[in-house]
Short mmCIF file of C-alpha atoms in Angstrom, two decimals:
data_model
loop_
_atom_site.label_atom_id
_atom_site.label_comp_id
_atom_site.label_asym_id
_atom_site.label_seq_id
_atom_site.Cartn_x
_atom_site.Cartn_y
_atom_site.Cartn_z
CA UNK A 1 139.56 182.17 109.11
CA UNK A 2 140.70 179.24 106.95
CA UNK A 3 138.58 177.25 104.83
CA UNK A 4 138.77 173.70 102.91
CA UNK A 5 136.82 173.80 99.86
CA UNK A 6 136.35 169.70 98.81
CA UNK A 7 137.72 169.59 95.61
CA UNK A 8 140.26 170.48 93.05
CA UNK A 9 138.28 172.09 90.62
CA UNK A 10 139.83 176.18 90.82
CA UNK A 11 136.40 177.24 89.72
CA UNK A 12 134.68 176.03 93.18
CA UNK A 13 137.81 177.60 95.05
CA UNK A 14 137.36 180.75 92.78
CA UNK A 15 133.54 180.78 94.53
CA UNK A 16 134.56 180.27 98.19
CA UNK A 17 136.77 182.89 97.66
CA UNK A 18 134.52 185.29 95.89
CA UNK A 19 131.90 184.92 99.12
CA UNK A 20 135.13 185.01 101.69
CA UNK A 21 137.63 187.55 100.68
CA UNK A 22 139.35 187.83 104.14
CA UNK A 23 139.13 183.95 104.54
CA UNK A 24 142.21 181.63 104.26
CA UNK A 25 140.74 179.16 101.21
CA UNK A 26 142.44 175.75 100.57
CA UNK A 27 141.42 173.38 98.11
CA UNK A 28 141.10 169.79 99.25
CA UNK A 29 140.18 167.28 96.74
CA UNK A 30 137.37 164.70 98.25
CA UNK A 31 135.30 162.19 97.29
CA UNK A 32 132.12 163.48 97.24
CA UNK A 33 130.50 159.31 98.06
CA UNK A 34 128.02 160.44 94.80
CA UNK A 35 127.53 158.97 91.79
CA UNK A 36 130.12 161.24 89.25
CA UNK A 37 126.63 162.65 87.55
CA UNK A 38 124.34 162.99 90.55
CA UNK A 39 120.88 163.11 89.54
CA UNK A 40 118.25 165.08 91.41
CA UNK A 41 118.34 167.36 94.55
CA UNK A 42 118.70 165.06 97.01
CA UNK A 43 121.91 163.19 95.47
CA UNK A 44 123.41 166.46 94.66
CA UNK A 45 122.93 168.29 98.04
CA UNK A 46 124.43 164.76 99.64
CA UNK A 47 127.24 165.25 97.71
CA UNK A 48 127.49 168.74 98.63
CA UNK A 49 127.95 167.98 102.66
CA UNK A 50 130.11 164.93 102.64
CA UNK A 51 132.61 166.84 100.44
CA UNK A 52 132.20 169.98 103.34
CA UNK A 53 132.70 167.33 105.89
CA UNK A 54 135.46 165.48 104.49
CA UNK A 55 137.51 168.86 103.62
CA UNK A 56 136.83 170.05 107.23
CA UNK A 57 138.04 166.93 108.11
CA UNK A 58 141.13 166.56 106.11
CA UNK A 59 142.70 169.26 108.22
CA UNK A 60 142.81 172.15 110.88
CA UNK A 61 140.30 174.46 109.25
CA UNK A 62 137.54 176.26 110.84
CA UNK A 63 135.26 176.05 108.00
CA UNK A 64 134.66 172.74 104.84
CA UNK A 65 132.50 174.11 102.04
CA UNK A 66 131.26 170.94 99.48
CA UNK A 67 129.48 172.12 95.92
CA UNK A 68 128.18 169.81 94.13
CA UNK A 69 126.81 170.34 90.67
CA UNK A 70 123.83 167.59 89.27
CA UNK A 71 120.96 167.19 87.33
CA UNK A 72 117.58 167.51 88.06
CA UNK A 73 113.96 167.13 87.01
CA UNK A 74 111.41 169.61 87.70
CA UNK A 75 107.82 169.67 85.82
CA UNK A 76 107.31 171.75 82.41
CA UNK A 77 104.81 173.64 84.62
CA UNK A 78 101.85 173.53 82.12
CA UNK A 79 99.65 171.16 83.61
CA UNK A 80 100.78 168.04 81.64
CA UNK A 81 103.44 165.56 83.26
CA UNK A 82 106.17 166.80 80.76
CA UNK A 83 109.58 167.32 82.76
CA UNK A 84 112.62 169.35 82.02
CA UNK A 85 115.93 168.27 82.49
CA UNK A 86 117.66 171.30 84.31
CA UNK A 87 121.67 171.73 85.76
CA UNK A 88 121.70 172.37 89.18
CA UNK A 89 124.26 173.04 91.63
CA UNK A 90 124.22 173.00 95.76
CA UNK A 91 126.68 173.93 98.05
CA UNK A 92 127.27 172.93 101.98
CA UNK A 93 129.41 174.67 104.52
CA UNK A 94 130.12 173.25 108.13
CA UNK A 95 132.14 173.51 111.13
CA UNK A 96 131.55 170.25 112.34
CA UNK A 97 128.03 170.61 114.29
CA UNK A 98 126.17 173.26 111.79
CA UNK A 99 125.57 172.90 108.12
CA UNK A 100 124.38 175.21 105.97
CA UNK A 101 122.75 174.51 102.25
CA UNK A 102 121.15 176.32 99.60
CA UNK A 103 121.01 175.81 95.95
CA UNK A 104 122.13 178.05 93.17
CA UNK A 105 120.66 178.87 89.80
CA UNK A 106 119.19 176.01 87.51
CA UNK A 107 119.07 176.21 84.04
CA UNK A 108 117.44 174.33 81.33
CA UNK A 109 119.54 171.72 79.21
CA UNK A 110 119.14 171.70 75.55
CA UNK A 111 117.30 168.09 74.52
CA UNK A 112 120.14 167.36 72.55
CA UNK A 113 122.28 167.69 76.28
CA UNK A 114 119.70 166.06 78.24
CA UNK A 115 119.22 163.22 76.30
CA UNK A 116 122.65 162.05 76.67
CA UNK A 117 122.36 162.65 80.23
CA UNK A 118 119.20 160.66 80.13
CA UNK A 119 121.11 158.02 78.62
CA UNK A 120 123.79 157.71 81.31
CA UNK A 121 126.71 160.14 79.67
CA UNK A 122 128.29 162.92 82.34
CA UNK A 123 127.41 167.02 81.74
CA UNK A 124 130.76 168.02 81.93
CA UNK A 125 132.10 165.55 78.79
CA UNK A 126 129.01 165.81 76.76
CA UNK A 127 129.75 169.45 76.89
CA UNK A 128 133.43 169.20 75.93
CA UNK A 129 132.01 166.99 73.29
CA UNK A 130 129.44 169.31 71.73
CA UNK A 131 131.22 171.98 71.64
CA UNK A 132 134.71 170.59 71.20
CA UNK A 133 136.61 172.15 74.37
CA UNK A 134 138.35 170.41 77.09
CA UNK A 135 137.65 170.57 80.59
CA UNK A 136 134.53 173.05 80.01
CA UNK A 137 133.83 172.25 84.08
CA UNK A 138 137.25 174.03 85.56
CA UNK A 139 136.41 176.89 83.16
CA UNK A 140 132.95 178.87 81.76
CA UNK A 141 131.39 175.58 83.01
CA UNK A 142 127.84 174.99 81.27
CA UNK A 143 126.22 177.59 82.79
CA UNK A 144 128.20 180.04 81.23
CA UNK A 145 127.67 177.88 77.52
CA UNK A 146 123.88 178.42 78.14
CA UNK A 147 124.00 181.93 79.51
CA UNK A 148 126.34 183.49 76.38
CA UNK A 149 128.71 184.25 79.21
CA UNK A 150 126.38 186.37 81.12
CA UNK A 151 126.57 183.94 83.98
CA UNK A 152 129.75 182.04 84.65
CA UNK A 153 130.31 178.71 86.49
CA UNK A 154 132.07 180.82 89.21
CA UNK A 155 129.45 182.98 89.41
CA UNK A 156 126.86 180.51 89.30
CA UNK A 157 128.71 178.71 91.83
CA UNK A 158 129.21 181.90 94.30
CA UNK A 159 125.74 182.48 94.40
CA UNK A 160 125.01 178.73 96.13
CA UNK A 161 127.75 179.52 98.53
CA UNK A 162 126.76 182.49 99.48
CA UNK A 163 123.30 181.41 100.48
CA UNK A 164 124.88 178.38 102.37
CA UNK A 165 126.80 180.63 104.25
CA UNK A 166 123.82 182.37 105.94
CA UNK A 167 123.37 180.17 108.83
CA UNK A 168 127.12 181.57 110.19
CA UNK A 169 126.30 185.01 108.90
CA UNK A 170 122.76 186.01 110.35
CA UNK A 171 121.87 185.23 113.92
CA UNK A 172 118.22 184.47 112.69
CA UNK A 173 119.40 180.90 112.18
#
């Protein structure tokens, strides 16, 4: 089986491949036709199945997988109308008439984080910025910042894959 994964980044190849071991995976960069910070679920998941459909498209492949990483609010739960800021990522996978989606974990951002997102600033460069890396996103990625490791981008990543893939794995669907 051969796969396009849209985009570049080695960590969303690393997560295709981590869900497809016997698979063929190719990394195509795309556009994803987002905003480069998409905010909430809706923007994010978008972004998430054009980049599956333009990697399917971009070659002969069976399968295009998109992820997408964004930002999202969700309520503080408590009753009030506080929000939380969280990271969220999404991932797509098509073969041109089915699509598959499901969402992987989302965590929290510090205030310090979200504010700057608030504010208009990009999660991966505010992160290189606070803590003084480069390229945070093709490596631990945030989620592995705000986990102490315990859960990497990659993994992260894998587990939003995975779940997209059910529709060509179970014949419930």
């Amino acid at each position: 089986m051969d796969i396009a994964v849209g985009s570049g980044n080695p960590v969303k190849r690393r997560a295709v491949e981590r869900t497809c071991p016997d698979a063929s995976v190719a990394a195509v960069a795309v556009d994803s036709g987002v905003s480069e910070q998409p905010t909430g679920h809706d923007e994010t998941i978008a972004g998430a199945v054009i980049r599956a459909e333009r990697a399917l498209d971009a070659g002969d492949y069976d399968l295009g997988v998109g992820i997408e990483g964004g930002v999202a609010t969700f309520s503080a739960g408590d009753g009030t109308d506080e929000t939380d800021l969280y990271l969220v990522m999404w991932a797509a996978v098509t073969d041109g008439e089915r699509v598959g989606r499901a969402a992987g974990p989302s965590l929290p951002l510090p205030a310090r984080i979200g504010d700057r997102i608030d504010a208009g600033e990009e999660l991966g460069p505010v992160m290189d910025d606070v803590l003084g890396t480069d390229d945070i996103a093709r490596n631990e990625g945030a989620a592995g910042v705000f986990t102490g490791g315990r859960l990497t981008r990659t993994d992260a990543l894998e587990s939003a894959v995975t779940g997209a893939f059910a529709p060509f794995r179970c014949e419930l669907y």
